[in-house]
Amino acid sequence: MSFTPLKIILVSTPVGCLGSGRGGGVELTISSLIKGLLSLGHSITMLAPEGSVLPPGCEQVDLRQVSGVQQPSWQHREYSGPALIPLEGVLPRLWQQALELGASADAVVNFGYDWLPIWLTPRVKQRLFHLISMGGVSRIMKELIRDVARSHNSRFAFHTKRQASDFLLHHQPLIVGNGFDLSQYELNLNSRGPLGWVGRIAPEKGLEDAAAVATALQDRLLVWGLIEDSAYAKRVEASVPPGTIEWRGFHSTIDLQRELGNCRALINTPKWNEAYGNVIVEAMACGVPVVAYNRGGPGELINSGVTGWLVEPDDVEALKLSVMKVNEIDRLACRNWVEKYASLDVFAKHVEDWILHGLEVNYSENSSLIS
Ligand code: HBI
C-alpha cells in the first residue's frame, strides 16, 4: 500500500505556553508526538499560546502562536462547576485557526482538555481528534466526552485504561499510551543515590506523602517540578524537618534526566486518577525504579517487583517499606520496559493508526453541521 503523508494540525493546551511547564505532561506528549509523526513522514502545523517554544528536533514544524488570556486550569475548579472561557480567551482563538487550517488538512489533533473543541466535533466537517490528557476532573467534561464519544468514538484516545474508565464510555476506548524521545535519557546504574519526586507541585500530586517517607527514613527528598501552588509547597515543607526537601526547580528534559538518573528510587504519590504518569517513564528511562501508589496510570505502567513497587493508595507506611527494598529491582529492567512500551516511535505509530482509522469512519452527515 503506497504511503500518503498526512497533513496534521496539532492544537496545544490553552493553560500555558509550550516550554513553561504549566501544561504539565501534555508538553512532553506534544514534543514526542511531533518528532514521531515527522519521522513517519507527516507534515505538522502546531497551534499554541503565544510564548510557546518547541524543543530541539521540532524545527520542521510550522509553529503558529496565538495570543489571548489563558484558560483557567480544571484541577483547581469545582467538580460540578461550569466550563469557563475568559474574556479575550486564547481557547476560542486557537480553535478559530484550527478550523480554518483544518479545512485543508487531513486531521486536527487536540491536546487541550476543554469543552469547546470537543463540543465542535460532531458539528464541523473538519476531522477533530482528541487525546484526552486527564481523568474525570470535571463533571461537564465527563458528560460531554461521554455524549460526543457515543457517536464519534473513533475521534477519542486515552493514555491508559484506568484513565478512560473515568468517562463512562459506551464503546471500548482506544488506548495509545505515551511516548518519549529515549535518546534524551541516559541509563544510570547507580543504586545508592537519594530519593526523588517529580511533578507539578500541587495538591493532586501528593508530595506530602513522599516527604513523610523521606522523614521516616531520615533521608532527604529531591523535588523537581514547577511550583504551581506555592501555599501547598510551603505547607508540605513545614510538615517535615528542615532540609528534608531539596527543591530543584523545573528543568528541561536533558537537565532533569541527568539529575533524576542519580536517584535510587522515584516516589510517585498521585491523589487523583493520574491519566498516565510521564515522570514514571522518565525515571525508568534512566534506570530509576519507581515506588508508587496503585492509582490511575502509574498502576498500569509499573510492573510491581520488576520495574518498581506498587502500594495501596495513601498507605505511607507501605510506601516506606517498598522504598526500603527498592534495591531488589534491576535498573536495566526499567530501561528495557520503556524501550519496549513507551518509545517515541511506538507512541507515534499508535497515534498514526488512530488517525488513519478515524479518517476511514464515515459519520452519517449531521444536519447540524456548522458550515
Ligand atoms: N485545564 N482547562 C484546562 N485545559 C487543559 O488543557 C488543561 C487543564 N489543566 C491541566 C492540563 N491541561 C494539563 O496539565 C494536564 O492535562 C496534564
XYZ file of C-alpha atoms and ligand atoms in Angstrom:
388
model
C 0.000 0.000 0.000
C 1.565 3.362 -1.004
C 2.321 5.804 1.784
C 0.379 9.070 1.751
C 1.755 11.677 4.165
C -0.914 13.226 6.357
C -1.310 16.964 6.880
C -1.954 17.244 10.627
C -2.810 20.288 12.731
C -1.880 19.884 16.410
C -3.594 22.178 18.945
C -1.899 22.591 22.309
C -3.382 23.069 25.771
C -4.636 26.624 26.420
C -3.455 26.696 30.041
C 0.082 27.756 29.307
C 2.592 28.189 26.531
C 4.751 25.240 25.495
C 8.022 25.243 27.420
C 6.579 26.872 30.539
C 5.736 23.634 32.347
C 2.196 24.874 33.040
C 0.841 22.343 30.567
C 2.260 19.533 32.688
C 2.679 16.232 30.866
C 0.934 17.499 27.773
C 4.034 19.452 26.760
C 6.177 16.325 26.724
C 3.496 14.356 24.894
C 3.277 17.014 22.192
C 7.037 17.229 21.645
C 7.330 13.435 21.448
C 4.458 13.225 19.004
C 5.826 15.985 16.793
C 9.162 14.129 16.465
C 7.426 10.790 15.957
C 4.949 11.991 13.311
C 7.658 13.927 11.461
C 9.837 10.790 11.396
C 6.860 8.901 9.905
C 6.848 11.471 7.089
C 3.793 13.536 8.022
C 3.613 17.332 7.934
C 2.745 19.169 11.150
C 1.368 22.603 11.952
C 1.344 23.396 15.689
C -1.102 25.886 17.201
C -0.098 27.016 20.698
C -0.455 30.037 23.014
C 1.986 32.870 22.333
C 5.336 32.494 24.044
C 5.443 28.815 23.156
C 8.776 27.297 22.189
C 9.401 23.834 20.789
C 12.313 21.635 21.919
C 15.215 20.743 19.598
C 14.214 18.283 16.868
C 10.944 20.056 16.056
C 12.404 22.623 13.639
C 10.361 21.301 10.664
C 7.111 22.172 12.434
C 5.137 25.253 11.364
C 4.531 26.764 14.844
C 1.659 29.277 14.933
C 1.481 31.227 18.221
C -1.908 32.553 19.293
C -2.453 35.452 21.675
C -5.133 35.573 24.357
C -5.919 35.012 28.001
C -5.003 31.513 29.198
C -7.757 29.101 30.140
C -8.271 28.553 33.904
C -6.984 25.072 34.799
C -9.647 22.450 35.585
C -7.735 20.965 38.505
C -8.435 23.881 40.757
C -12.095 24.235 39.921
C -15.248 22.760 41.391
C -16.011 19.278 40.012
C -19.565 20.331 39.157
C -18.594 23.846 38.114
C -19.205 25.464 34.716
C -16.911 25.474 31.689
C -15.474 28.982 31.576
C -13.983 30.962 28.723
C -12.276 34.172 29.847
C -12.642 37.490 28.055
C -10.163 37.649 25.137
C -9.568 33.934 25.716
C -6.873 32.080 23.818
C -9.081 28.950 23.540
C -11.621 30.285 21.010
C -8.795 31.939 19.071
C -6.878 28.661 18.904
C -9.981 26.948 17.532
C -10.782 29.702 15.071
C -7.393 28.963 13.487
C -7.728 25.210 13.972
C -10.956 25.172 11.953
C -9.513 27.420 9.247
C -6.364 25.317 8.847
C -8.246 22.085 9.444
C -10.462 22.679 6.400
C -7.470 21.892 4.169
C -5.762 19.327 6.416
C -6.392 15.635 6.959
C -6.857 15.885 10.721
C -6.800 18.240 13.687
C -5.476 16.673 16.916
C -6.437 18.393 20.159
C -4.362 18.140 23.343
C -6.429 20.584 25.375
C -8.820 19.300 27.997
C -11.555 21.821 27.247
C -15.220 21.997 26.370
C -15.225 23.947 23.070
C -13.183 21.666 20.764
C -14.994 18.541 21.927
C -18.421 20.169 21.516
C -17.459 21.199 17.944
C -16.522 17.642 16.887
C -19.901 16.361 15.541
C -20.812 19.813 14.258
C -17.999 20.613 11.806
C -16.649 18.937 8.678
C -13.047 19.200 9.882
C -11.893 15.908 11.411
C -11.184 16.716 15.067
C -9.364 14.138 17.201
C -8.895 14.432 20.984
C -6.106 12.909 23.042
C -7.676 13.209 26.495
C -4.949 14.178 28.940
C -6.628 13.877 32.358
C -9.082 11.726 34.251
C -12.619 12.827 35.041
C -11.761 16.005 36.927
C -14.866 17.870 35.786
C -18.459 16.701 35.518
C -19.316 18.859 32.496
C -16.270 17.470 30.659
C -17.047 13.855 31.612
C -20.607 14.182 30.313
C -19.563 15.981 27.129
C -16.894 13.352 26.335
C -19.368 10.534 27.063
C -22.005 12.121 24.791
C -19.737 13.010 21.842
C -17.863 9.694 22.044
C -21.222 7.880 21.797
C -21.467 8.962 18.111
C -17.789 9.756 17.388
C -15.864 7.181 19.428
C -13.025 6.897 16.902
C -12.119 10.540 17.466
C -11.059 9.968 21.074
C -7.941 8.362 22.532
C -6.715 7.955 26.108
C -3.340 7.296 27.680
C -4.366 4.393 29.950
C -7.362 2.127 30.607
C -7.743 3.419 34.159
C -7.911 6.997 32.917
C -10.520 6.061 30.295
C -12.626 4.234 32.900
C -13.482 7.625 34.418
C -15.578 8.582 31.385
C -18.483 6.079 31.373
C -17.981 5.457 27.647
C -20.480 3.432 25.596
C -17.760 1.942 23.400
C -14.362 0.380 24.030
C -11.905 3.302 24.451
C -8.790 3.491 22.305
C -5.641 3.468 24.485
C -2.496 4.948 22.874
C -0.156 5.116 25.888
C 2.504 7.802 25.654
C 5.987 8.138 24.171
C 9.375 9.601 24.989
C 12.450 10.526 22.989
C 14.727 7.977 24.680
C 17.839 9.456 23.085
C 17.453 12.200 25.710
C 17.553 9.792 28.663
C 20.774 8.165 29.808
C 20.760 4.876 31.733
C 22.322 5.359 35.185
C 23.027 2.195 37.201
C 23.915 3.985 40.451
C 21.617 2.421 43.057
C 22.871 4.275 46.115
C 21.629 7.790 45.362
C 18.972 9.976 47.028
C 15.202 9.685 46.819
C 13.452 11.701 44.110
C 9.998 13.132 43.366
C 8.980 14.858 40.120
C 5.789 16.681 39.150
C 3.781 19.869 39.166
C 3.820 20.853 42.830
C 0.083 20.880 43.541
C -2.230 19.030 45.961
C -3.374 16.368 43.467
C 0.230 15.129 43.227
C 0.544 14.156 46.909
C 4.096 15.411 47.603
C 3.414 15.385 51.357
C 3.367 11.568 51.430
C 6.748 11.283 49.725
C 8.166 13.856 52.152
C 6.805 11.776 55.046
C 8.618 8.687 53.729
C 11.908 10.580 53.427
C 11.451 11.809 57.007
C 10.716 8.295 58.311
C 13.906 7.065 56.606
C 15.843 10.095 57.924
C 16.733 10.851 54.336
C 16.311 13.832 52.033
C 13.910 14.086 49.072
C 14.974 15.835 45.874
C 11.937 17.535 44.303
C 11.840 18.660 40.651
C 8.917 20.495 39.098
C 7.057 23.751 38.653
C 5.744 25.115 41.959
C 2.203 25.653 40.759
C 0.700 26.084 44.245
C 3.216 27.869 46.487
C 0.987 27.773 49.591
C 0.765 23.984 49.206
C 4.556 23.761 48.765
C 5.070 25.763 51.947
C 2.636 23.529 53.870
C 4.468 20.398 52.751
C 7.855 21.851 53.622
C 6.611 22.844 57.085
C 5.308 19.294 57.650
C 8.814 17.745 57.663
C 12.113 18.606 59.410
C 14.063 21.454 57.785
C 16.338 20.231 54.991
C 14.236 17.118 54.207
C 13.041 18.593 50.926
C 15.583 19.886 48.436
C 13.697 21.999 45.848
C 15.420 21.516 42.486
C 13.024 23.600 40.333
C 11.627 22.965 36.855
C 14.249 21.639 34.418
C 14.439 20.869 30.723
C 14.279 17.147 29.967
C 18.025 16.929 29.427
C 18.856 18.501 32.792
C 16.110 16.669 34.673
C 17.151 13.220 33.478
C 20.804 13.900 34.339
C 19.899 14.586 37.983
C 16.991 12.150 38.239
C 19.149 9.270 36.967
C 21.226 9.505 40.145
C 18.270 8.654 42.390
C 17.942 5.208 43.939
C 14.146 5.495 43.590
C 11.422 7.817 42.372
C 8.454 8.052 44.745
C 5.109 8.719 42.999
C 2.098 9.643 45.086
C -0.914 10.595 42.925
C -4.017 11.721 44.843
C -6.093 11.912 41.655
C -6.714 9.488 38.786
C -3.397 10.333 37.098
C -4.025 9.859 33.377
C -0.601 8.448 32.633
C 2.408 9.418 34.749
C 5.117 10.763 32.427
C 7.586 11.170 35.273
C 7.415 7.444 35.969
C 8.535 6.602 32.465
C 11.181 9.335 32.523
C 12.635 7.844 35.709
C 12.560 4.285 34.347
C 14.201 5.517 31.132
C 17.198 6.458 33.317
C 17.085 3.101 35.133
C 15.406 4.517 38.243
C 12.854 2.135 39.835
C 9.529 3.726 40.830
C 7.634 3.184 44.086
C 4.074 4.402 43.514
C 0.515 4.293 44.739
C -1.521 1.779 42.733
C -3.816 4.534 41.485
C -4.518 5.745 37.927
C -1.966 5.419 35.130
C 1.007 4.525 37.359
C -0.796 1.302 38.282
C -0.635 0.291 34.603
C 2.910 1.445 33.927
C 4.759 -0.207 36.811
C 5.278 -3.972 36.880
C 5.452 -4.415 40.658
C 8.593 -6.312 41.670
C 10.150 -5.915 38.219
C 10.336 -2.171 37.415
C 9.357 -0.878 40.853
C 6.748 -1.407 43.568
C 3.028 -0.625 43.653
C 1.480 0.006 47.067
C -2.030 0.564 48.429
C -3.005 4.189 47.706
C -2.362 6.635 50.584
C -0.598 3.958 52.696
C 2.542 5.917 53.648
C 3.912 3.053 55.772
C 3.663 0.636 52.818
C 5.317 3.282 50.623
C 8.208 3.486 53.086
C 8.635 -0.311 53.310
C 8.741 -0.562 49.495
C 11.309 2.228 49.224
C 13.461 0.228 51.658
C 13.549 -2.751 49.261
C 13.954 -0.850 46.010
C 17.436 -2.306 45.507
C 15.760 -5.639 44.702
C 14.800 -4.059 41.370
C 17.094 -4.462 38.345
C 17.609 -0.941 36.986
C 18.196 -2.310 33.489
C 14.702 -3.865 33.523
C 13.280 -0.357 33.999
C 15.005 0.926 30.866
C 14.049 -2.165 28.862
C 10.355 -1.687 29.710
C 10.386 1.893 28.421
C 12.145 0.930 25.189
C 9.533 -1.746 24.560
C 6.355 0.108 25.530
C 6.902 3.889 25.673
C 9.350 4.963 22.992
C 8.518 7.882 20.751
C 8.272 5.572 17.727
C 5.837 3.172 19.429
C 3.637 6.098 20.506
C 3.704 7.875 17.131
C 2.673 4.620 15.417
C -0.259 4.212 17.843
C -1.371 7.792 17.103
C -0.922 7.389 13.337
C -3.056 4.212 13.456
C -5.697 6.066 15.484
C -5.899 8.920 12.953
C -5.871 6.668 9.877
C -8.641 4.516 11.348
C -10.618 7.587 12.409
C -10.393 9.029 8.889
C -11.951 5.880 7.462
C -15.018 6.095 9.691
C -17.833 7.952 7.949
C -20.395 9.520 10.207
C -23.894 9.963 8.869
C -23.910 13.540 7.604
C -25.116 15.515 10.551
C -27.695 18.159 9.597
C -26.466 20.371 12.420
C -23.039 20.709 10.756
C -21.784 24.265 11.104
C -20.839 25.221 7.545
N -7.102 22.761 32.266
N -8.806 24.000 31.228
C -7.733 23.174 31.138
N -7.314 22.788 29.915
C -6.230 21.961 29.756
O -5.854 21.625 28.622
C -5.534 21.521 30.920
C -6.003 21.947 32.168
N -5.361 21.570 33.276
C -4.150 20.749 33.268
C -3.742 20.355 31.912
N -4.437 20.711 30.819
C -2.510 19.520 31.769
O -1.528 19.968 32.676
C -2.821 18.078 32.132
O -3.739 17.658 31.204
C -1.601 17.219 32.051
